Short mmCIF file of C-alpha atoms and ligand atoms in Angstrom, two decimals:
data_model
loop_
_atom_site.label_atom_id
_atom_site.label_comp_id
_atom_site.label_asym_id
_atom_site.label_seq_id
_atom_site.Cartn_x
_atom_site.Cartn_y
_atom_site.Cartn_z
CA MET A 1 -35.98 32.11 16.74
CA THR A 2 -36.47 32.02 20.51
CA ASP A 3 -34.00 33.57 22.92
CA ASP A 4 -32.77 30.07 23.75
CA ALA A 5 -31.87 29.20 20.18
CA ASN A 6 -28.28 29.54 19.03
CA SER A 7 -27.46 33.08 17.97
CA MET A 8 -25.10 31.84 15.23
CA TRP A 9 -27.43 29.47 13.46
CA GLY A 10 -30.70 29.55 15.37
CA GLY A 11 -32.79 31.32 12.72
CA ARG A 12 -34.91 28.31 11.95
CA PHE A 13 -35.01 26.98 15.51
CA ALA A 14 -37.89 27.39 17.92
CA ALA A 15 -36.10 25.91 20.92
CA GLY A 16 -32.61 25.61 22.34
CA PRO A 17 -30.80 22.29 22.69
CA ASP A 18 -31.32 19.73 25.41
CA ALA A 19 -28.53 19.79 27.99
CA ILE A 20 -27.34 16.39 26.83
CA MET A 21 -27.35 17.61 23.24
CA GLU A 22 -25.21 20.54 24.27
CA ALA A 23 -22.83 18.24 26.12
CA ILE A 24 -22.33 15.83 23.25
CA ASN A 25 -22.20 18.56 20.63
CA ALA A 26 -19.74 20.96 22.20
CA SER A 27 -16.05 20.74 21.36
CA ILE A 28 -14.91 23.93 23.09
CA GLY A 29 -13.53 21.87 25.99
CA PHE A 30 -10.73 20.71 23.72
CA ASP A 31 -10.73 22.72 20.50
CA GLN A 32 -9.84 25.88 22.43
CA ARG A 33 -6.32 24.64 21.73
CA LEU A 34 -6.90 25.83 18.17
CA ALA A 35 -7.56 29.41 19.27
CA ALA A 36 -4.34 30.92 17.90
CA GLN A 37 -4.74 29.11 14.58
CA ASP A 38 -8.42 30.08 14.38
CA ILE A 39 -7.61 33.74 14.85
CA GLU A 40 -4.71 33.56 12.39
CA GLY A 41 -7.02 32.03 9.80
CA SER A 42 -9.71 34.64 10.43
CA ARG A 43 -7.23 37.48 10.08
CA ALA A 44 -6.03 36.15 6.74
CA HIS A 45 -9.63 35.68 5.61
CA ALA A 46 -10.71 39.18 6.65
CA ALA A 47 -7.72 40.81 4.97
CA MET A 48 -8.52 38.91 1.76
CA LEU A 49 -12.20 39.90 1.94
CA ALA A 50 -11.14 43.56 2.06
CA ALA A 51 -8.52 43.21 -0.66
CA THR A 52 -11.09 41.70 -3.00
CA GLY A 53 -13.69 44.34 -2.14
CA ILE A 54 -16.08 41.86 -0.52
CA ILE A 55 -16.02 43.86 2.73
CA THR A 56 -14.83 47.40 3.37
CA ASP A 57 -11.37 48.29 4.61
CA ASN A 58 -12.96 49.84 7.69
CA ASP A 59 -14.77 46.65 8.58
CA ALA A 60 -11.61 44.61 7.97
CA GLU A 61 -9.64 46.90 10.25
CA ALA A 62 -12.24 46.63 13.01
CA ILE A 63 -12.19 42.84 12.64
CA ARG A 64 -8.39 42.74 12.72
CA GLU A 65 -8.17 44.80 15.90
CA GLY A 66 -11.01 42.91 17.51
CA LEU A 67 -9.37 39.56 16.76
CA LEU A 68 -6.11 40.75 18.30
CA THR A 69 -8.01 41.69 21.45
CA VAL A 70 -9.69 38.27 21.54
CA LEU A 71 -6.29 36.59 21.12
CA SER A 72 -4.79 38.52 24.00
CA GLU A 73 -7.80 37.72 26.18
CA ILE A 74 -7.30 34.04 25.45
CA GLU A 75 -3.57 34.22 26.03
CA THR A 76 -3.94 36.01 29.33
CA GLY A 77 -6.71 33.67 30.47
CA THR A 78 -9.45 36.29 30.81
CA PHE A 79 -11.53 34.89 27.93
CA ARG A 80 -14.73 33.15 29.03
CA PHE A 81 -15.33 30.06 26.92
CA SER A 82 -18.98 29.10 26.53
CA THR A 83 -20.25 25.58 25.97
CA ALA A 84 -23.46 26.99 24.53
CA LEU A 85 -21.34 28.43 21.72
CA GLU A 86 -20.14 24.91 20.89
CA ASP A 87 -16.69 25.40 19.53
CA ILE A 88 -13.71 27.70 19.22
CA HIS A 89 -14.95 29.21 15.98
CA MET A 90 -18.23 30.43 17.41
CA ASN A 91 -16.69 31.43 20.73
CA VAL A 92 -14.23 33.70 18.95
CA GLU A 93 -16.84 35.15 16.62
CA ALA A 94 -19.30 35.82 19.42
CA ARG A 95 -16.69 37.62 21.46
CA LEU A 96 -15.69 39.60 18.38
CA LYS A 97 -19.29 40.72 18.08
CA ASP A 98 -19.31 41.88 21.73
CA LEU A 99 -16.18 43.87 21.02
CA ILE A 100 -16.82 45.43 17.60
CA GLY A 101 -20.51 44.93 16.89
CA GLU A 102 -21.86 44.66 13.37
CA PRO A 103 -18.65 44.20 11.33
CA ALA A 104 -18.08 40.92 13.20
CA GLY A 105 -21.05 39.48 11.33
CA ARG A 106 -19.23 40.06 8.03
CA LEU A 107 -16.23 37.91 8.89
CA HIS A 108 -17.99 34.68 8.05
CA THR A 109 -18.75 35.79 4.47
CA ALA A 110 -17.58 33.21 1.91
CA ARG A 111 -16.52 30.85 4.68
CA SER A 112 -17.95 27.94 6.64
CA ARG A 113 -16.88 26.28 9.85
CA ASN A 114 -16.05 23.33 7.64
CA ASP A 115 -13.18 25.00 5.80
CA GLN A 116 -12.39 26.97 8.93
CA VAL A 117 -11.82 23.94 11.13
CA ALA A 118 -9.91 22.12 8.40
CA THR A 119 -7.62 25.15 8.12
CA ASP A 120 -7.13 25.58 11.88
CA PHE A 121 -6.36 21.92 12.38
CA ARG A 122 -3.95 21.78 9.46
CA LEU A 123 -2.05 24.74 10.88
CA TRP A 124 -1.91 23.06 14.27
CA VAL A 125 -0.77 19.67 13.02
CA ARG A 126 1.77 21.33 10.72
CA GLY A 127 3.28 23.03 13.78
CA GLN A 128 3.45 19.69 15.57
CA CYS A 129 5.32 18.15 12.65
CA ASP A 130 7.93 20.87 13.02
CA ALA A 131 8.06 20.40 16.79
CA ALA A 132 8.51 16.65 16.37
CA VAL A 133 11.45 17.13 14.01
CA THR A 134 13.10 19.53 16.47
CA SER A 135 12.65 17.13 19.40
CA ILE A 136 13.86 14.16 17.40
CA GLN A 137 17.00 16.02 16.38
CA ALA A 138 17.71 16.95 19.98
CA LEU A 139 17.54 13.28 20.89
CA GLN A 140 19.77 12.35 17.96
CA LYS A 141 22.36 14.84 19.20
CA ALA A 142 22.32 13.29 22.65
CA LEU A 143 22.80 9.86 21.07
CA LEU A 144 25.75 11.16 19.05
CA VAL A 145 27.49 12.25 22.25
CA GLN A 146 27.02 8.76 23.70
CA ALA A 147 28.14 7.12 20.46
CA GLU A 148 31.29 9.19 20.32
CA ALA A 149 32.20 8.47 23.94
CA GLY A 150 31.84 4.74 23.40
CA ALA A 151 32.68 4.32 19.72
CA ASP A 152 34.96 1.40 20.61
CA TRP A 153 33.33 0.04 23.77
CA VAL A 154 32.68 -3.60 23.07
CA MET A 155 29.30 -5.00 24.04
CA PRO A 156 27.26 -8.04 23.11
CA GLY A 157 25.08 -7.69 20.06
CA PHE A 158 21.90 -9.72 20.49
CA THR A 159 19.50 -11.67 18.36
CA HIS A 160 16.58 -13.30 20.17
CA LEU A 161 18.06 -11.49 23.22
CA GLN A 162 20.75 -14.17 23.12
CA THR A 163 24.37 -13.11 22.74
CA ALA A 164 25.10 -13.11 19.02
CA GLN A 165 28.28 -11.24 18.06
CA PRO A 166 30.27 -8.48 19.71
CA VAL A 167 29.33 -4.98 18.58
CA THR A 168 30.24 -1.53 19.82
CA TRP A 169 28.22 0.73 22.07
CA GLY A 170 28.67 3.47 19.50
CA HIS A 171 27.19 1.25 16.82
CA HIS A 172 24.17 0.48 18.98
CA MET A 173 23.56 4.21 19.70
CA MET A 174 23.90 5.02 16.02
CA ALA A 175 21.28 2.44 15.11
CA TYR A 176 18.75 4.66 16.89
CA VAL A 177 20.14 7.77 15.24
CA GLU A 178 19.29 6.15 11.91
CA MET A 179 15.77 5.14 12.99
CA LEU A 180 15.10 8.61 14.36
CA GLY A 181 16.41 10.13 11.14
CA ARG A 182 13.72 8.28 9.23
CA ASP A 183 11.15 9.33 11.84
CA ALA A 184 12.07 12.97 11.32
CA SER A 185 11.86 12.59 7.57
CA ARG A 186 8.40 11.05 7.88
CA PHE A 187 7.18 14.13 9.79
CA ALA A 188 8.83 16.39 7.21
CA ASP A 189 7.18 14.49 4.35
CA ALA A 190 3.79 14.62 6.05
CA ARG A 191 4.21 18.34 6.60
CA ALA A 192 5.04 18.97 2.96
CA ARG A 193 1.96 17.04 1.83
CA MET A 194 -0.44 18.72 4.26
CA ASN A 195 0.78 22.22 3.49
CA GLU A 196 -2.13 23.22 1.25
CA SER A 197 -4.92 25.55 2.26
CA PRO A 198 -8.52 24.38 2.64
CA LEU A 199 -9.68 27.95 3.31
CA GLY A 200 -12.18 29.14 0.73
CA ALA A 201 -13.65 25.69 0.14
CA ALA A 202 -16.48 27.10 2.27
CA ALA A 203 -19.09 24.54 3.34
CA LEU A 204 -18.14 22.06 0.60
CA ALA A 205 -18.75 23.50 -2.84
CA GLY A 206 -16.70 26.69 -2.90
CA THR A 207 -18.34 30.12 -3.01
CA SER A 208 -19.85 32.59 -5.43
CA PHE A 209 -17.93 35.47 -3.85
CA PRO A 210 -14.82 36.59 -5.77
CA ILE A 211 -12.39 35.35 -3.12
CA ASP A 212 -8.63 35.02 -3.56
CA ARG A 213 -7.58 31.65 -2.23
CA GLU A 214 -3.98 32.13 -3.32
CA ALA A 215 -3.78 35.16 -1.03
CA THR A 216 -5.08 33.40 2.08
CA ALA A 217 -2.93 30.36 1.35
CA LYS A 218 0.15 32.55 1.14
CA ALA A 219 -0.75 34.55 4.26
CA LEU A 220 -0.98 31.31 6.25
CA GLY A 221 2.28 29.88 4.94
CA PHE A 222 0.60 27.24 2.78
CA ASP A 223 2.17 26.35 -0.56
CA ARG A 224 -1.11 26.64 -2.47
CA PRO A 225 -4.88 26.32 -2.06
CA MET A 226 -6.32 22.80 -2.15
CA ALA A 227 -7.65 22.10 -5.62
CA ASN A 228 -10.93 20.40 -4.70
CA SER A 229 -13.35 21.95 -2.23
CA LEU A 230 -14.98 18.61 -1.32
CA ASP A 231 -11.60 17.07 -0.54
CA ALA A 232 -10.58 20.19 1.39
CA VAL A 233 -13.37 19.93 3.94
CA ALA A 234 -13.72 16.13 4.01
CA ASP A 235 -10.31 14.60 4.41
CA ARG A 236 -8.39 14.05 7.60
CA ASP A 237 -5.48 12.17 6.11
CA PHE A 238 -3.14 14.85 7.46
CA PRO A 239 -3.67 14.05 11.16
CA LEU A 240 -3.59 10.38 10.21
CA GLU A 241 -0.18 10.83 8.64
CA PHE A 242 0.94 12.70 11.72
CA LEU A 243 -0.37 9.94 13.99
CA SER A 244 1.12 7.19 11.83
CA SER A 245 4.51 8.89 11.91
CA ALA A 246 4.11 9.42 15.64
CA SER A 247 3.25 5.75 16.16
CA ILE A 248 6.35 4.58 14.31
CA CYS A 249 8.51 7.01 16.26
CA ALA A 250 6.91 5.94 19.55
CA MET A 251 7.55 2.31 18.62
CA HIS A 252 11.25 3.11 18.16
CA LEU A 253 11.34 4.93 21.47
CA SER A 254 9.61 2.00 23.13
CA ARG A 255 12.25 -0.46 21.94
CA PHE A 256 15.08 1.72 23.16
CA ALA A 257 13.29 2.34 26.45
CA GLU A 258 12.93 -1.41 26.91
CA GLU A 259 16.66 -1.82 26.36
CA LEU A 260 17.38 0.83 28.97
CA VAL A 261 15.14 -0.98 31.44
CA ILE A 262 17.00 -4.24 30.82
CA TRP A 263 20.44 -2.64 30.69
CA SER A 264 19.99 -0.76 33.96
CA SER A 265 19.01 -3.91 35.88
CA ALA A 266 21.39 -5.41 38.46
CA GLN A 267 21.73 -8.45 36.20
CA PHE A 268 23.05 -6.42 33.27
CA ARG A 269 24.54 -3.20 34.69
CA PHE A 270 25.32 -2.02 31.13
CA VAL A 271 24.18 1.45 32.03
CA ALA A 272 23.46 3.57 35.07
CA MET A 273 20.47 5.86 34.70
CA SER A 274 20.78 9.23 36.39
CA ASP A 275 18.90 10.01 39.57
CA ARG A 276 17.13 12.77 37.67
CA PHE A 277 15.34 10.20 35.51
CA SER A 278 14.76 7.48 38.12
CA THR A 279 12.54 7.02 41.13
CA GLY A 280 12.85 5.17 44.41
CA SER A 281 10.61 2.64 46.08
CA SER A 282 8.53 3.55 49.11
CA ILE A 283 9.32 0.20 50.74
CA MET A 284 12.60 -1.11 49.29
CA PRO A 285 15.36 1.36 50.13
CA GLN A 286 17.86 -0.11 47.66
CA LYS A 287 15.62 0.41 44.64
CA LYS A 288 16.29 2.81 41.82
CA ASN A 289 13.64 2.34 39.20
CA PRO A 290 13.84 3.40 35.55
CA ASP A 291 10.32 4.85 35.59
CA ALA A 292 10.95 7.36 32.83
CA ALA A 293 12.10 4.58 30.51
CA GLU A 294 9.11 2.45 31.45
CA LEU A 295 6.71 5.29 30.71
CA VAL A 296 8.37 6.00 27.38
CA ARG A 297 8.05 2.28 26.65
CA ALA A 298 4.32 2.55 27.32
CA LYS A 299 3.49 5.72 25.37
CA ILE A 300 3.09 3.80 22.12
CA GLY A 301 -0.13 2.44 23.66
CA ARG A 302 -2.02 5.71 23.63
CA ILE A 303 -0.35 7.04 20.48
CA LEU A 304 -1.17 3.96 18.45
CA GLY A 305 -4.58 3.93 20.13
CA ALA A 306 -5.21 7.46 18.83
CA THR A 307 -4.16 6.35 15.37
CA VAL A 308 -6.54 3.41 15.35
CA GLY A 309 -9.21 5.65 16.88
CA LEU A 310 -9.05 8.25 14.13
CA PHE A 311 -8.89 5.66 11.34
CA THR A 312 -12.03 4.15 12.80
CA VAL A 313 -13.80 7.51 12.96
CA MET A 314 -12.94 8.28 9.34
CA LYS A 315 -13.55 4.94 7.69
CA GLY A 316 -16.85 4.71 5.87
CA LEU A 317 -17.74 8.41 6.22
CA PRO A 318 -19.47 9.61 3.06
CA LEU A 319 -18.18 12.90 1.65
CA THR A 320 -18.01 15.56 2.85
CA TYR A 321 -18.13 16.84 6.42
CA SER A 322 -19.96 14.88 9.10
CA LYS A 323 -19.98 15.75 12.77
CA ASP A 324 -18.10 12.52 13.40
CA MET A 325 -15.08 14.50 12.30
CA GLN A 326 -15.21 16.66 15.41
CA GLU A 327 -13.82 13.53 17.08
CA ASP A 328 -10.59 14.01 15.11
CA LYS A 329 -8.91 16.38 17.52
CA GLU A 330 -8.69 15.24 21.13
CA GLN A 331 -6.69 12.13 20.47
CA VAL A 332 -4.32 13.98 18.16
CA PHE A 333 -3.70 16.54 20.89
CA ASP A 334 -3.06 13.78 23.39
CA ALA A 335 -0.81 11.81 21.06
CA ALA A 336 1.21 14.90 20.14
CA ASP A 337 1.65 15.94 23.78
CA ASN A 338 2.77 12.48 24.76
CA LEU A 339 5.13 12.04 21.84
CA MET A 340 6.87 15.33 22.65
CA LEU A 341 7.08 14.34 26.30
CA ALA A 342 8.48 10.92 25.44
CA LEU A 343 11.09 12.43 23.13
CA ALA A 344 12.12 14.97 25.77
CA ALA A 345 12.32 12.29 28.47
CA MET A 346 14.37 10.06 26.22
CA GLU A 347 16.71 12.90 25.39
CA GLY A 348 17.20 13.62 29.09
CA MET A 349 17.81 9.96 29.90
CA VAL A 350 20.32 9.54 27.09
CA ARG A 351 22.12 12.73 27.96
CA ASP A 352 22.43 11.78 31.65
CA MET A 353 23.06 8.03 31.46
CA THR A 354 26.46 6.49 32.06
CA GLY A 355 27.55 3.47 30.10
CA ASN A 356 29.62 0.85 31.91
CA PRO A 357 32.40 -0.26 29.53
CA GLU A 358 33.66 -3.00 31.90
CA ALA A 359 30.28 -4.67 32.27
CA LEU A 360 29.68 -4.34 28.54
CA ARG A 361 33.04 -5.97 27.77
CA THR A 362 32.55 -8.80 30.26
CA ALA A 363 29.16 -9.56 28.78
CA ALA A 364 30.55 -9.37 25.24
CA SER A 365 33.26 -11.87 26.12
CA SER A 366 30.84 -14.50 27.34
CA GLY A 367 28.24 -16.50 25.48
CA PHE A 368 30.63 -17.64 22.71
CA SER A 369 30.15 -14.31 20.98
CA THR A 370 33.16 -14.86 18.69
CA ALA A 371 32.03 -18.24 17.35
CA THR A 372 31.31 -16.65 13.96
CA ASP A 373 34.84 -15.25 13.91
CA LEU A 374 36.18 -18.77 14.45
CA ALA A 375 34.03 -20.10 11.62
CA ASP A 376 35.11 -17.23 9.34
CA TRP A 377 38.78 -18.00 10.21
CA LEU A 378 38.27 -21.63 9.16
CA VAL A 379 36.88 -20.44 5.83
CA ARG A 380 39.57 -17.85 5.24
CA GLU A 381 42.68 -19.59 6.56
CA ALA A 382 41.85 -23.30 6.21
CA GLY A 383 39.72 -23.12 3.07
CA LEU A 384 36.68 -24.88 4.56
CA PRO A 385 33.25 -24.32 3.02
CA PHE A 386 31.26 -22.11 5.43
CA ARG A 387 28.78 -24.87 6.27
CA ASP A 388 31.62 -27.20 7.37
CA ALA A 389 33.26 -24.39 9.31
CA HIS A 390 29.94 -23.76 11.03
CA HIS A 391 29.77 -27.42 12.03
CA VAL A 392 33.35 -27.58 13.35
CA THR A 393 32.81 -24.40 15.35
CA GLY A 394 29.59 -25.77 16.75
CA SER A 395 31.40 -28.82 18.07
CA LEU A 396 33.99 -26.55 19.74
CA VAL A 397 31.25 -24.47 21.35
CA ALA A 398 29.72 -27.69 22.71
CA LEU A 399 33.12 -28.76 24.04
CA ALA A 400 33.74 -25.38 25.69
CA GLU A 401 30.28 -25.39 27.20
CA ALA A 402 30.80 -28.89 28.62
CA GLU A 403 34.03 -27.71 30.24
CA GLY A 404 32.52 -24.47 31.53
CA LYS A 405 34.95 -22.41 29.43
CA ASP A 406 34.76 -19.74 26.77
CA LEU A 407 36.17 -20.31 23.26
CA PRO A 408 39.50 -18.48 23.75
CA ASP A 409 40.13 -20.65 26.85
CA LEU A 410 40.25 -23.91 24.87
CA THR A 411 43.74 -25.32 24.25
CA LEU A 412 45.21 -25.60 20.77
CA ASP A 413 45.02 -29.40 21.12
CA GLN A 414 41.35 -29.21 21.86
CA MET A 415 40.91 -26.95 18.82
CA LYS A 416 42.85 -29.40 16.65
CA SER A 417 40.67 -32.26 17.86
CA ALA A 418 37.80 -30.57 16.02
CA HIS A 419 39.83 -29.82 12.87
CA GLU A 420 43.53 -30.50 12.27
CA ALA A 421 44.00 -27.37 10.13
CA ILE A 422 43.53 -25.07 13.12
CA THR A 423 46.71 -23.26 14.20
CA ASP A 424 47.71 -20.84 16.96
CA ASP A 425 46.71 -17.98 14.69
CA VAL A 426 43.06 -18.73 15.44
CA PHE A 427 43.38 -17.13 18.87
CA THR A 428 43.92 -13.71 17.27
CA VAL A 429 40.31 -13.63 16.07
CA LEU A 430 38.77 -14.93 19.27
CA GLY A 431 39.20 -11.67 21.19
CA VAL A 432 36.21 -9.35 21.16
CA ASP A 433 38.28 -6.32 20.13
CA ASN A 434 39.63 -8.12 17.09
CA SER A 435 36.15 -9.29 16.30
CA VAL A 436 34.61 -5.82 16.16
CA ALA A 437 37.68 -4.26 14.51
CA SER A 438 37.38 -6.79 11.69
CA ARG A 439 33.78 -5.84 10.84
CA THR A 440 34.81 -3.08 8.47
CA SER A 441 32.14 -3.61 5.82
CA TYR A 442 30.09 -0.47 5.11
CA GLY A 443 27.65 0.00 7.98
CA GLY A 444 29.49 -2.57 10.09
CA THR A 445 30.38 -2.29 13.77
CA ALA A 446 34.14 -1.60 13.43
CA PRO A 447 34.94 1.56 15.42
CA ASP A 448 36.27 3.24 12.28
CA GLN A 449 32.98 2.65 10.52
CA VAL A 450 31.06 3.93 13.52
CA ARG A 451 33.17 7.08 13.70
CA ALA A 452 32.58 7.71 10.01
CA GLN A 453 28.81 7.52 10.59
CA ILE A 454 29.05 9.82 13.61
CA ALA A 455 30.90 12.36 11.47
CA ARG A 456 28.26 12.10 8.75
CA TRP A 457 25.40 12.67 11.19
CA LYS A 458 27.16 15.57 12.90
CA GLU A 459 27.28 17.23 9.52
CA ILE A 460 23.57 16.56 8.91
CA LEU A 461 22.49 17.82 12.32
CA THR A 462 24.43 21.09 12.39
N1 LIG B 501 -16.56 21.95 15.93
C1 LIG B 501 -16.67 21.45 14.60
C2 LIG B 501 -15.59 20.38 14.35
O1 LIG B 501 -14.71 20.33 15.11
C3 LIG B 501 -16.49 22.54 13.61
C4 LIG B 501 -17.12 22.28 12.29
C5 LIG B 501 -18.59 22.32 12.43
N2 LIG B 501 -19.24 22.25 11.18
C6 LIG B 501 -20.54 21.95 11.05
N3 LIG B 501 -21.00 21.87 9.87
N4 LIG B 501 -21.27 21.69 12.09
O2 LIG B 501 -15.68 19.60 13.44
#
């Protein structure tokens, strides 16, 4: 081994790496984010090695203290990361050797960087699952406040972005509470599945040392050790589940963000975004732009991109570890950071935004939004088959449109011209309030139904 060769694995090497080799090989630029998890894993491993008599208690104690010093150096920013040492694992171990000397060389007994990195990354992604659930719930709480304030504000419900039927603001907010609830449960499910320890799988085949994998699993908060050492070092389904869950959540956020962009426009005025989550224009003094909503709308791009990226890295890789898998981290870090930011921005926007009940009501009252109520009335009160009622109502919508009126503005005579069974009573269902109040089916938009769902979610989220 020359002086240039790597001190961790350079025994069989006569020369050090080319500079380009070092640049493409090193991951320390990004995997230093795993420092805390790496040290946690090493502490658990060292304690287990001592408990099983593989190393002495004295060595384990020196390692433990040394690792705590390394951790504090990293936390305080005095640690000097070295690209020549490739990654976080070798950076930590090399510094440990500077600090405590020979015992540091015993830490890597019965372990490989393969099970080490799988362990570190699992711990990190597991933490992000928990963080995602917390951020999602904060957003759900902000939505509940909005839903409660406007449980009976009438607004247009859309299909094809065309006015469909009146709904309530509260109902619309609660739709996102439901979606986010499933998002949170996806992260919780992923967490439960990934919560098994790869540590002790060693390079790929396990080890001949009498290790105690149950002990390290328990020390790291895992439910159990992974049952197959090849699987333990080879699979990256856990970040893929995280990214898939993140992509679905980001897709939900993107849809809501798009609605906020539309709703805050001068043409809609359904909602006023707060100054705190808007920006101005450098040339047009009147502008107040919903930049935060636009950026949340866009975040799905990089999060889904990371998902596709990691799937592409992993597909076709033969078991077990290949260096390709070092490319599993950066995009997960980026996706996680941006998901948390998007959730926080959305929470802030929702908390600060002001719905405009008058504009919502005016919009709900136009566009023949109660045409279905008229058709339902014809079925219920005049005994028409729904298809006929649909046809009669359609002809009345055409008549109203030709006259530049809304349905409730037609005269009774005009109504009767479409079907003689229509009476004055029909006007009671043509108002938007009556329309929403009548939708009392489970999960429907009637304010009473909405309030029942708000109460249910308040219970869940406390
Ligand atoms: N930096 C590596 C990674 O992130 C650690 C594992 C290296 N293992 C190896 N056999 N070269 O994947």
